[in-house]
């Protein structure tokens, strides 16, 4: 499955604003489809819902500390299909 370029650009821009050190990093993208089991919708008394895609963008970079130690920096942004941020994590 291909990730829309507009979505990638939107997430990269948001990451660059919040974490400028990650501005030059190309993210890897994990796509998941979330759906509700038919038994669950039946119990809730609702119609079957359409499966939704969730994208997790992972930005990884290694920096060198003053003492020469290499430190990994990992930040993740999870969005829905429309590019709305669901969750952001990072160090």
PDB file of N, CA and C in Angstrom:
ATOM      1  N   UNK A   1       0.834  -1.178   0.000  1.00  0.00           N
ATOM      2  CA  UNK A   1       0.000   0.000   0.000  1.00  0.00           C
ATOM      3  C   UNK A   1       0.882   1.245   0.000  1.00  0.00           C
ATOM      4  N   UNK A   2       0.556   2.146  -0.855  1.00  0.00           N
ATOM      5  CA  UNK A   2       1.318   3.385  -0.941  1.00  0.00           C
ATOM      6  C   UNK A   2       0.738   4.439  -0.001  1.00  0.00           C
ATOM      7  N   UNK A   3       1.623   5.210   0.566  1.00  0.00           N
ATOM      8  CA  UNK A   3       1.214   6.299   1.451  1.00  0.00           C
ATOM      9  C   UNK A   3       1.112   7.564   0.602  1.00  0.00           C
ATOM     10  N   UNK A   4      -0.005   8.288   0.708  1.00  0.00           N
ATOM     11  CA  UNK A   4      -0.141   9.526  -0.079  1.00  0.00           C
ATOM     12  C   UNK A   4       0.989  10.515   0.232  1.00  0.00           C
ATOM     13  N   UNK A   5       1.568  11.089  -0.819  1.00  0.00           N
ATOM     14  CA  UNK A   5       2.689  12.028  -0.669  1.00  0.00           C
ATOM     15  C   UNK A   5       2.299  13.222   0.196  1.00  0.00           C
ATOM     16  N   UNK A   6       1.048  13.681   0.061  1.00  0.00           N
ATOM     17  CA  UNK A   6       0.589  14.832   0.852  1.00  0.00           C
ATOM     18  C   UNK A   6       0.663  14.518   2.349  1.00  0.00           C
ATOM     19  N   UNK A   7       0.322  13.280   2.698  1.00  0.00           N
ATOM     20  CA  UNK A   7       0.349  12.861   4.100  1.00  0.00           C
ATOM     21  C   UNK A   7       1.783  12.825   4.624  1.00  0.00           C
ATOM     22  N   UNK A   8       2.688  12.287   3.826  1.00  0.00           N
ATOM     23  CA  UNK A   8       4.106  12.242   4.213  1.00  0.00           C
ATOM     24  C   UNK A   8       4.639  13.661   4.407  1.00  0.00           C
ATOM     25  N   UNK A   9       4.331  14.551   3.456  1.00  0.00           N
ATOM     26  CA  UNK A   9       4.805  15.933   3.543  1.00  0.00           C
ATOM     27  C   UNK A   9       4.255  16.640   4.776  1.00  0.00           C
ATOM     28  N   UNK A  10       2.981  16.401   5.082  1.00  0.00           N
ATOM     29  CA  UNK A  10       2.345  17.030   6.245  1.00  0.00           C
ATOM     30  C   UNK A  10       3.021  16.587   7.544  1.00  0.00           C
ATOM     31  N   UNK A  11       3.281  15.283   7.664  1.00  0.00           N
ATOM     32  CA  UNK A  11       3.904  14.752   8.879  1.00  0.00           C
ATOM     33  C   UNK A  11       5.353  15.227   8.994  1.00  0.00           C
ATOM     34  N   UNK A  12       6.079  15.245   7.883  1.00  0.00           N
ATOM     35  CA  UNK A  12       7.468  15.714   7.908  1.00  0.00           C
ATOM     36  C   UNK A  12       7.541  17.184   8.316  1.00  0.00           C
ATOM     37  N   UNK A  13       6.600  17.989   7.833  1.00  0.00           N
ATOM     38  CA  UNK A  13       6.571  19.413   8.179  1.00  0.00           C
ATOM     39  C   UNK A  13       6.300  19.584   9.677  1.00  0.00           C
ATOM     40  N   UNK A  14       5.332  18.831  10.190  1.00  0.00           N
ATOM     41  CA  UNK A  14       5.004  18.908  11.611  1.00  0.00           C
ATOM     42  C   UNK A  14       6.190  18.459  12.468  1.00  0.00           C
ATOM     43  N   UNK A  15       6.874  17.419  12.034  1.00  0.00           N
ATOM     44  CA  UNK A  15       8.032  16.921  12.777  1.00  0.00           C
ATOM     45  C   UNK A  15       9.155  17.964  12.757  1.00  0.00           C
ATOM     46  N   UNK A  16       9.369  18.613  11.618  1.00  0.00           N
ATOM     47  CA  UNK A  16      10.421  19.628  11.505  1.00  0.00           C
ATOM     48  C   UNK A  16      10.136  20.824  12.408  1.00  0.00           C
ATOM     49  N   UNK A  17       8.854  21.178  12.562  1.00  0.00           N
ATOM     50  CA  UNK A  17       8.489  22.298  13.435  1.00  0.00           C
ATOM     51  C   UNK A  17       8.701  21.950  14.910  1.00  0.00           C
ATOM     52  N   UNK A  18       8.333  20.735  15.296  1.00  0.00           N
ATOM     53  CA  UNK A  18       8.446  20.324  16.695  1.00  0.00           C
ATOM     54  C   UNK A  18       9.825  19.832  17.087  1.00  0.00           C
ATOM     55  N   UNK A  19      10.522  19.208  16.145  1.00  0.00           N
ATOM     56  CA  UNK A  19      11.861  18.659  16.401  1.00  0.00           C
ATOM     57  C   UNK A  19      12.758  18.986  15.213  1.00  0.00           C
ATOM     58  N   UNK A  20      13.333  20.188  15.174  1.00  0.00           N
ATOM     59  CA  UNK A  20      14.142  20.605  14.020  1.00  0.00           C
ATOM     60  C   UNK A  20      15.292  19.655  13.685  1.00  0.00           C
ATOM     61  N   UNK A  21      15.816  18.948  14.696  1.00  0.00           N
ATOM     62  CA  UNK A  21      16.926  18.019  14.437  1.00  0.00           C
ATOM     63  C   UNK A  21      16.494  16.835  13.583  1.00  0.00           C
ATOM     64  N   UNK A  22      15.179  16.612  13.453  1.00  0.00           N
ATOM     65  CA  UNK A  22      14.664  15.500  12.650  1.00  0.00           C
ATOM     66  C   UNK A  22      14.208  15.953  11.256  1.00  0.00           C
ATOM     67  N   UNK A  23      14.419  17.218  10.921  1.00  0.00           N
ATOM     68  CA  UNK A  23      13.929  17.772   9.658  1.00  0.00           C
ATOM     69  C   UNK A  23      14.495  17.061   8.430  1.00  0.00           C
ATOM     70  N   UNK A  24      15.718  16.569   8.517  1.00  0.00           N
ATOM     71  CA  UNK A  24      16.356  15.937   7.359  1.00  0.00           C
ATOM     72  C   UNK A  24      16.199  14.417   7.322  1.00  0.00           C
ATOM     73  N   UNK A  25      15.400  13.859   8.220  1.00  0.00           N
ATOM     74  CA  UNK A  25      15.242  12.402   8.319  1.00  0.00           C
ATOM     75  C   UNK A  25      14.035  11.934   7.510  1.00  0.00           C
ATOM     76  N   UNK A  26      14.243  10.903   6.683  1.00  0.00           N
ATOM     77  CA  UNK A  26      13.137  10.280   5.940  1.00  0.00           C
ATOM     78  C   UNK A  26      12.513   9.213   6.833  1.00  0.00           C
ATOM     79  N   UNK A  27      11.210   9.286   7.051  1.00  0.00           N
ATOM     80  CA  UNK A  27      10.577   8.314   7.951  1.00  0.00           C
ATOM     81  C   UNK A  27      10.291   6.976   7.273  1.00  0.00           C
ATOM     82  N   UNK A  28      10.221   5.934   8.087  1.00  0.00           N
ATOM     83  CA  UNK A  28       9.670   4.669   7.613  1.00  0.00           C
ATOM     84  C   UNK A  28       8.199   4.698   8.014  1.00  0.00           C
ATOM     85  N   UNK A  29       7.353   4.018   7.249  1.00  0.00           N
ATOM     86  CA  UNK A  29       5.913   4.083   7.506  1.00  0.00           C
ATOM     87  C   UNK A  29       5.349   2.681   7.678  1.00  0.00           C
ATOM     88  N   UNK A  30       4.591   2.507   8.752  1.00  0.00           N
ATOM     89  CA  UNK A  30       3.890   1.256   9.023  1.00  0.00           C
ATOM     90  C   UNK A  30       2.399   1.549   8.884  1.00  0.00           C
ATOM     91  N   UNK A  31       1.706   0.751   8.082  1.00  0.00           N
ATOM     92  CA  UNK A  31       0.277   0.962   7.849  1.00  0.00           C
ATOM     93  C   UNK A  31      -0.501  -0.179   8.487  1.00  0.00           C
ATOM     94  N   UNK A  32      -1.509   0.184   9.270  1.00  0.00           N
ATOM     95  CA  UNK A  32      -2.374  -0.825   9.888  1.00  0.00           C
ATOM     96  C   UNK A  32      -3.820  -0.503   9.551  1.00  0.00           C
ATOM     97  N   UNK A  33      -4.595  -1.557   9.369  1.00  0.00           N
ATOM     98  CA  UNK A  33      -6.025  -1.393   9.162  1.00  0.00           C
ATOM     99  C   UNK A  33      -6.735  -1.794  10.434  1.00  0.00           C
ATOM    100  N   UNK A  34      -7.526  -0.882  10.959  1.00  0.00           N
ATOM    101  CA  UNK A  34      -8.261  -1.147  12.187  1.00  0.00           C
ATOM    102  C   UNK A  34      -9.727  -1.373  11.860  1.00  0.00           C
ATOM    103  N   UNK A  35     -10.264  -2.437  12.408  1.00  0.00           N
ATOM    104  CA  UNK A  35     -11.682  -2.726  12.196  1.00  0.00           C
ATOM    105  C   UNK A  35     -12.251  -3.335  13.469  1.00  0.00           C
ATOM    106  N   UNK A  36     -13.563  -3.387  13.513  1.00  0.00           N
ATOM    107  CA  UNK A  36     -14.245  -3.948  14.670  1.00  0.00           C
ATOM    108  C   UNK A  36     -14.862  -5.278  14.249  1.00  0.00           C
ATOM    109  N   UNK A  37     -14.716  -6.281  15.085  1.00  0.00           N
ATOM    110  CA  UNK A  37     -15.268  -7.603  14.783  1.00  0.00           C
ATOM    111  C   UNK A  37     -16.790  -7.526  14.669  1.00  0.00           C
ATOM    112  N   UNK A  38     -17.342  -8.346  13.783  1.00  0.00           N
ATOM    113  CA  UNK A  38     -18.794  -8.335  13.579  1.00  0.00           C
ATOM    114  C   UNK A  38     -19.547  -8.731  14.846  1.00  0.00           C
ATOM    115  N   UNK A  39     -18.951  -9.599  15.667  1.00  0.00           N
ATOM    116  CA  UNK A  39     -19.617  -9.977  16.921  1.00  0.00           C
ATOM    117  C   UNK A  39     -19.709  -8.779  17.870  1.00  0.00           C
ATOM    118  N   UNK A  40     -18.702  -7.927  17.834  1.00  0.00           N
ATOM    119  CA  UNK A  40     -18.709  -6.731  18.685  1.00  0.00           C
ATOM    120  C   UNK A  40     -19.771  -5.743  18.223  1.00  0.00           C
ATOM    121  N   UNK A  41     -19.839  -5.511  16.911  1.00  0.00           N
ATOM    122  CA  UNK A  41     -20.845  -4.570  16.404  1.00  0.00           C
ATOM    123  C   UNK A  41     -22.254  -5.091  16.675  1.00  0.00           C
ATOM    124  N   UNK A  42     -22.401  -6.400  16.613  1.00  0.00           N
ATOM    125  CA  UNK A  42     -23.704  -7.011  16.893  1.00  0.00           C
ATOM    126  C   UNK A  42     -24.095  -6.780  18.356  1.00  0.00           C
ATOM    127  N   UNK A  43     -23.141  -7.001  19.271  1.00  0.00           N
ATOM    128  CA  UNK A  43     -23.405  -6.798  20.698  1.00  0.00           C
ATOM    129  C   UNK A  43     -23.739  -5.341  21.005  1.00  0.00           C
ATOM    130  N   UNK A  44     -23.075  -4.433  20.294  1.00  0.00           N
ATOM    131  CA  UNK A  44     -23.314  -3.010  20.517  1.00  0.00           C
ATOM    132  C   UNK A  44     -24.580  -2.518  19.819  1.00  0.00           C
ATOM    133  N   UNK A  45     -25.088  -3.334  18.917  1.00  0.00           N
ATOM    134  CA  UNK A  45     -26.294  -2.960  18.186  1.00  0.00           C
ATOM    135  C   UNK A  45     -26.057  -1.866  17.160  1.00  0.00           C
ATOM    136  N   UNK A  46     -24.858  -1.871  16.562  1.00  0.00           N
ATOM    137  CA  UNK A  46     -24.548  -0.876  15.538  1.00  0.00           C
ATOM    138  C   UNK A  46     -24.218  -1.573  14.228  1.00  0.00           C
ATOM    139  N   UNK A  47     -24.267  -0.798  13.150  1.00  0.00           N
ATOM    140  CA  UNK A  47     -23.920  -1.349  11.842  1.00  0.00           C
ATOM    141  C   UNK A  47     -22.419  -1.614  11.784  1.00  0.00           C
ATOM    142  N   UNK A  48     -22.045  -2.527  10.893  1.00  0.00           N
ATOM    143  CA  UNK A  48     -20.626  -2.829  10.726  1.00  0.00           C
ATOM    144  C   UNK A  48     -19.911  -1.580  10.220  1.00  0.00           C
ATOM    145  N   UNK A  49     -18.814  -1.255  10.867  1.00  0.00           N
ATOM    146  CA  UNK A  49     -18.051  -0.068  10.518  1.00  0.00           C
ATOM    147  C   UNK A  49     -16.994  -0.399   9.478  1.00  0.00           C
ATOM    148  N   UNK A  50     -16.707   0.578   8.645  1.00  0.00           N
ATOM    149  CA  UNK A  50     -15.681   0.424   7.619  1.00  0.00           C
ATOM    150  C   UNK A  50     -14.300   0.435   8.278  1.00  0.00           C
ATOM    151  N   UNK A  51     -13.401  -0.402   7.793  1.00  0.00           N
ATOM    152  CA  UNK A  51     -12.038  -0.455   8.336  1.00  0.00           C
ATOM    153  C   UNK A  51     -11.331   0.869   8.060  1.00  0.00           C
ATOM    154  N   UNK A  52     -10.555   1.320   9.026  1.00  0.00           N
ATOM    155  CA  UNK A  52      -9.814   2.578   8.905  1.00  0.00           C
ATOM    156  C   UNK A  52      -8.320   2.286   8.878  1.00  0.00           C
ATOM    157  N   UNK A  53      -7.589   3.077   8.109  1.00  0.00           N
ATOM    158  CA  UNK A  53      -6.136   2.937   8.051  1.00  0.00           C
ATOM    159  C   UNK A  53      -5.499   3.896   9.044  1.00  0.00           C
ATOM    160  N   UNK A  54      -4.457   3.408   9.699  1.00  0.00           N
ATOM    161  CA  UNK A  54      -3.672   4.214  10.627  1.00  0.00           C
ATOM    162  C   UNK A  54      -2.216   4.115  10.177  1.00  0.00           C
ATOM    163  N   UNK A  55      -1.563   5.267  10.076  1.00  0.00           N
ATOM    164  CA  UNK A  55      -0.178   5.325   9.618  1.00  0.00           C
ATOM    165  C   UNK A  55       0.731   5.698  10.784  1.00  0.00           C
ATOM    166  N   UNK A  56       1.810   4.932  10.969  1.00  0.00           N
ATOM    167  CA  UNK A  56       2.803   5.265  11.989  1.00  0.00           C
ATOM    168  C   UNK A  56       4.111   5.600  11.281  1.00  0.00           C
ATOM    169  N   UNK A  57       4.528   6.852  11.418  1.00  0.00           N
ATOM    170  CA  UNK A  57       5.760   7.338  10.809  1.00  0.00           C
ATOM    171  C   UNK A  57       6.855   7.280  11.865  1.00  0.00           C
ATOM    172  N   UNK A  58       7.953   6.592  11.557  1.00  0.00           N
ATOM    173  CA  UNK A  58       9.065   6.464  12.499  1.00  0.00           C
ATOM    174  C   UNK A  58      10.279   7.200  11.944  1.00  0.00           C
ATOM    175  N   UNK A  59      10.758   8.161  12.721  1.00  0.00           N
ATOM    176  CA  UNK A  59      11.935   8.943  12.363  1.00  0.00           C
ATOM    177  C   UNK A  59      13.074   8.473  13.259  1.00  0.00           C
ATOM    178  N   UNK A  60      14.181   7.990  12.658  1.00  0.00           N
ATOM    179  CA  UNK A  60      15.329   7.502  13.436  1.00  0.00           C
ATOM    180  C   UNK A  60      16.589   8.243  13.009  1.00  0.00           C
ATOM    181  N   UNK A  61      17.378   8.587  14.018  1.00  0.00           N
ATOM    182  CA  UNK A  61      18.630   9.290  13.761  1.00  0.00           C
ATOM    183  C   UNK A  61      19.605   8.937  14.877  1.00  0.00           C
ATOM    184  N   UNK A  62      20.892   8.899  14.570  1.00  0.00           N
ATOM    185  CA  UNK A  62      21.918   8.655  15.582  1.00  0.00           C
ATOM    186  C   UNK A  62      22.797   9.898  15.672  1.00  0.00           C
ATOM    187  N   UNK A  63      23.007  10.372  16.898  1.00  0.00           N
ATOM    188  CA  UNK A  63      23.869  11.536  17.111  1.00  0.00           C
ATOM    189  C   UNK A  63      25.034  11.119  18.000  1.00  0.00           C
ATOM    190  N   UNK A  64      26.105  11.892  17.931  1.00  0.00           N
ATOM    191  CA  UNK A  64      27.281  11.612  18.745  1.00  0.00           C
ATOM    192  C   UNK A  64      27.331  12.600  19.902  1.00  0.00           C
ATOM    193  N   UNK A  65      27.423  12.083  21.112  1.00  0.00           N
ATOM    194  CA  UNK A  65      27.504  12.915  22.315  1.00  0.00           C
ATOM    195  C   UNK A  65      28.925  13.455  22.474  1.00  0.00           C
ATOM    196  N   UNK A  66      29.105  14.354  23.432  1.00  0.00           N
ATOM    197  CA  UNK A  66      30.419  14.963  23.670  1.00  0.00           C
ATOM    198  C   UNK A  66      31.511  13.935  23.913  1.00  0.00           C
ATOM    199  N   UNK A  67      31.204  12.884  24.646  1.00  0.00           N
ATOM    200  CA  UNK A  67      32.200  11.866  24.970  1.00  0.00           C
ATOM    201  C   UNK A  67      32.432  10.860  23.849  1.00  0.00           C
ATOM    202  N   UNK A  68      31.752  11.030  22.730  1.00  0.00           N
ATOM    203  CA  UNK A  68      31.923  10.129  21.602  1.00  0.00           C
ATOM    204  C   UNK A  68      30.902   9.006  21.531  1.00  0.00           C
ATOM    205  N   UNK A  69      30.045   8.925  22.543  1.00  0.00           N
ATOM    206  CA  UNK A  69      29.016   7.873  22.536  1.00  0.00           C
ATOM    207  C   UNK A  69      27.962   8.177  21.476  1.00  0.00           C
ATOM    208  N   UNK A  70      27.490   7.138  20.837  1.00  0.00           N
ATOM    209  CA  UNK A  70      26.447   7.290  19.819  1.00  0.00           C
ATOM    210  C   UNK A  70      25.091   7.097  20.486  1.00  0.00           C
ATOM    211  N   UNK A  71      24.203   8.072  20.299  1.00  0.00           N
ATOM    212  CA  UNK A  71      22.880   8.035  20.916  1.00  0.00           C
ATOM    213  C   UNK A  71      21.795   7.971  19.850  1.00  0.00           C
ATOM    214  N   UNK A  72      20.928   6.968  19.933  1.00  0.00           N
ATOM    215  CA  UNK A  72      19.829   6.901  18.969  1.00  0.00           C
ATOM    216  C   UNK A  72      18.695   7.849  19.384  1.00  0.00           C
ATOM    217  N   UNK A  73      18.120   8.521  18.407  1.00  0.00           N
ATOM    218  CA  UNK A  73      16.947   9.365  18.635  1.00  0.00           C
ATOM    219  C   UNK A  73      15.834   8.789  17.774  1.00  0.00           C
ATOM    220  N   UNK A  74      14.715   8.463  18.407  1.00  0.00           N
ATOM    221  CA  UNK A  74      13.579   7.884  17.685  1.00  0.00           C
ATOM    222  C   UNK A  74      12.329   8.677  18.042  1.00  0.00           C
ATOM    223  N   UNK A  75      11.611   9.106  17.021  1.00  0.00           N
ATOM    224  CA  UNK A  75      10.335   9.797  17.210  1.00  0.00           C
ATOM    225  C   UNK A  75       9.307   9.133  16.315  1.00  0.00           C
ATOM    226  N   UNK A  76       8.076   9.040  16.825  1.00  0.00           N
ATOM    227  CA  UNK A  76       6.997   8.429  16.044  1.00  0.00           C
ATOM    228  C   UNK A  76       5.791   9.356  16.029  1.00  0.00           C
ATOM    229  N   UNK A  77       5.119   9.369  14.883  1.00  0.00           N
ATOM    230  CA  UNK A  77       3.873  10.113  14.741  1.00  0.00           C
ATOM    231  C   UNK A  77       2.857   9.151  14.148  1.00  0.00           C
ATOM    232  N   UNK A  78       1.726   8.987  14.822  1.00  0.00           N
ATOM    233  CA  UNK A  78       0.652   8.127  14.330  1.00  0.00           C
ATOM    234  C   UNK A  78      -0.497   9.018  13.885  1.00  0.00           C
ATOM    235  N   UNK A  79      -0.967   8.793  12.651  1.00  0.00           N
ATOM    236  CA  UNK A  79      -2.052   9.605  12.100  1.00  0.00           C
ATOM    237  C   UNK A  79      -3.156   8.719  11.548  1.00  0.00           C
ATOM    238  N   UNK A  80      -4.318   9.330  11.340  1.00  0.00           N
ATOM    239  CA  UNK A  80      -5.388   8.624  10.649  1.00  0.00           C
ATOM    240  C   UNK A  80      -5.239   8.884   9.151  1.00  0.00           C
ATOM    241  N   UNK A  81      -6.209   8.429   8.364  1.00  0.00           N
ATOM    242  CA  UNK A  81      -6.142   8.569   6.909  1.00  0.00           C
ATOM    243  C   UNK A  81      -6.137  10.021   6.450  1.00  0.00           C
ATOM    244  N   UNK A  82      -6.727  10.898   7.262  1.00  0.00           N
ATOM    245  CA  UNK A  82      -6.825  12.308   6.894  1.00  0.00           C
ATOM    246  C   UNK A  82      -5.620  13.124   7.348  1.00  0.00           C
ATOM    247  N   UNK A  83      -4.690  12.492   8.034  1.00  0.00           N
ATOM    248  CA  UNK A  83      -3.503  13.194   8.500  1.00  0.00           C
ATOM    249  C   UNK A  83      -3.646  13.802   9.879  1.00  0.00           C
ATOM    250  N   UNK A  84      -4.749  13.520  10.560  1.00  0.00           N
ATOM    251  CA  UNK A  84      -4.929  14.011  11.927  1.00  0.00           C
ATOM    252  C   UNK A  84      -4.042  13.202  12.867  1.00  0.00           C
ATOM    253  N   UNK A  85      -3.269  13.892  13.686  1.00  0.00           N
ATOM    254  CA  UNK A  85      -2.344  13.222  14.601  1.00  0.00           C
ATOM    255  C   UNK A  85      -3.121  12.559  15.728  1.00  0.00           C
ATOM    256  N   UNK A  86      -2.874  11.262  15.893  1.00  0.00           N
ATOM    257  CA  UNK A  86      -3.489  10.488  16.967  1.00  0.00           C
ATOM    258  C   UNK A  86      -2.547  10.451  18.168  1.00  0.00           C
ATOM    259  N   UNK A  87      -1.248  10.276  17.871  1.00  0.00           N
ATOM    260  CA  UNK A  87      -0.265  10.127  18.948  1.00  0.00           C
ATOM    261  C   UNK A  87       1.104  10.555  18.443  1.00  0.00           C
ATOM    262  N   UNK A  88       1.880  11.144  19.348  1.00  0.00           N
ATOM    263  CA  UNK A  88       3.252  11.552  19.052  1.00  0.00           C
ATOM    264  C   UNK A  88       4.136  11.101  20.205  1.00  0.00           C
ATOM    265  N   UNK A  89       5.254  10.447  19.884  1.00  0.00           N
ATOM    266  CA  UNK A  89       6.207  10.055  20.923  1.00  0.00           C
ATOM    267  C   UNK A  89       7.610  10.381  20.449  1.00  0.00           C
ATOM    268  N   UNK A  90       8.516  10.555  21.377  1.00  0.00           N
ATOM    269  CA  UNK A  90       9.888  10.834  20.982  1.00  0.00           C
ATOM    270  C   UNK A  90      10.786  11.019  22.171  1.00  0.00           C
ATOM    271  N   UNK A  91      12.085  11.080  21.883  1.00  0.00           N
ATOM    272  CA  UNK A  91      13.046  11.317  22.951  1.00  0.00           C
ATOM    273  C   UNK A  91      13.966  12.439  22.575  1.00  0.00           C
TER     274      UNK A  91
END
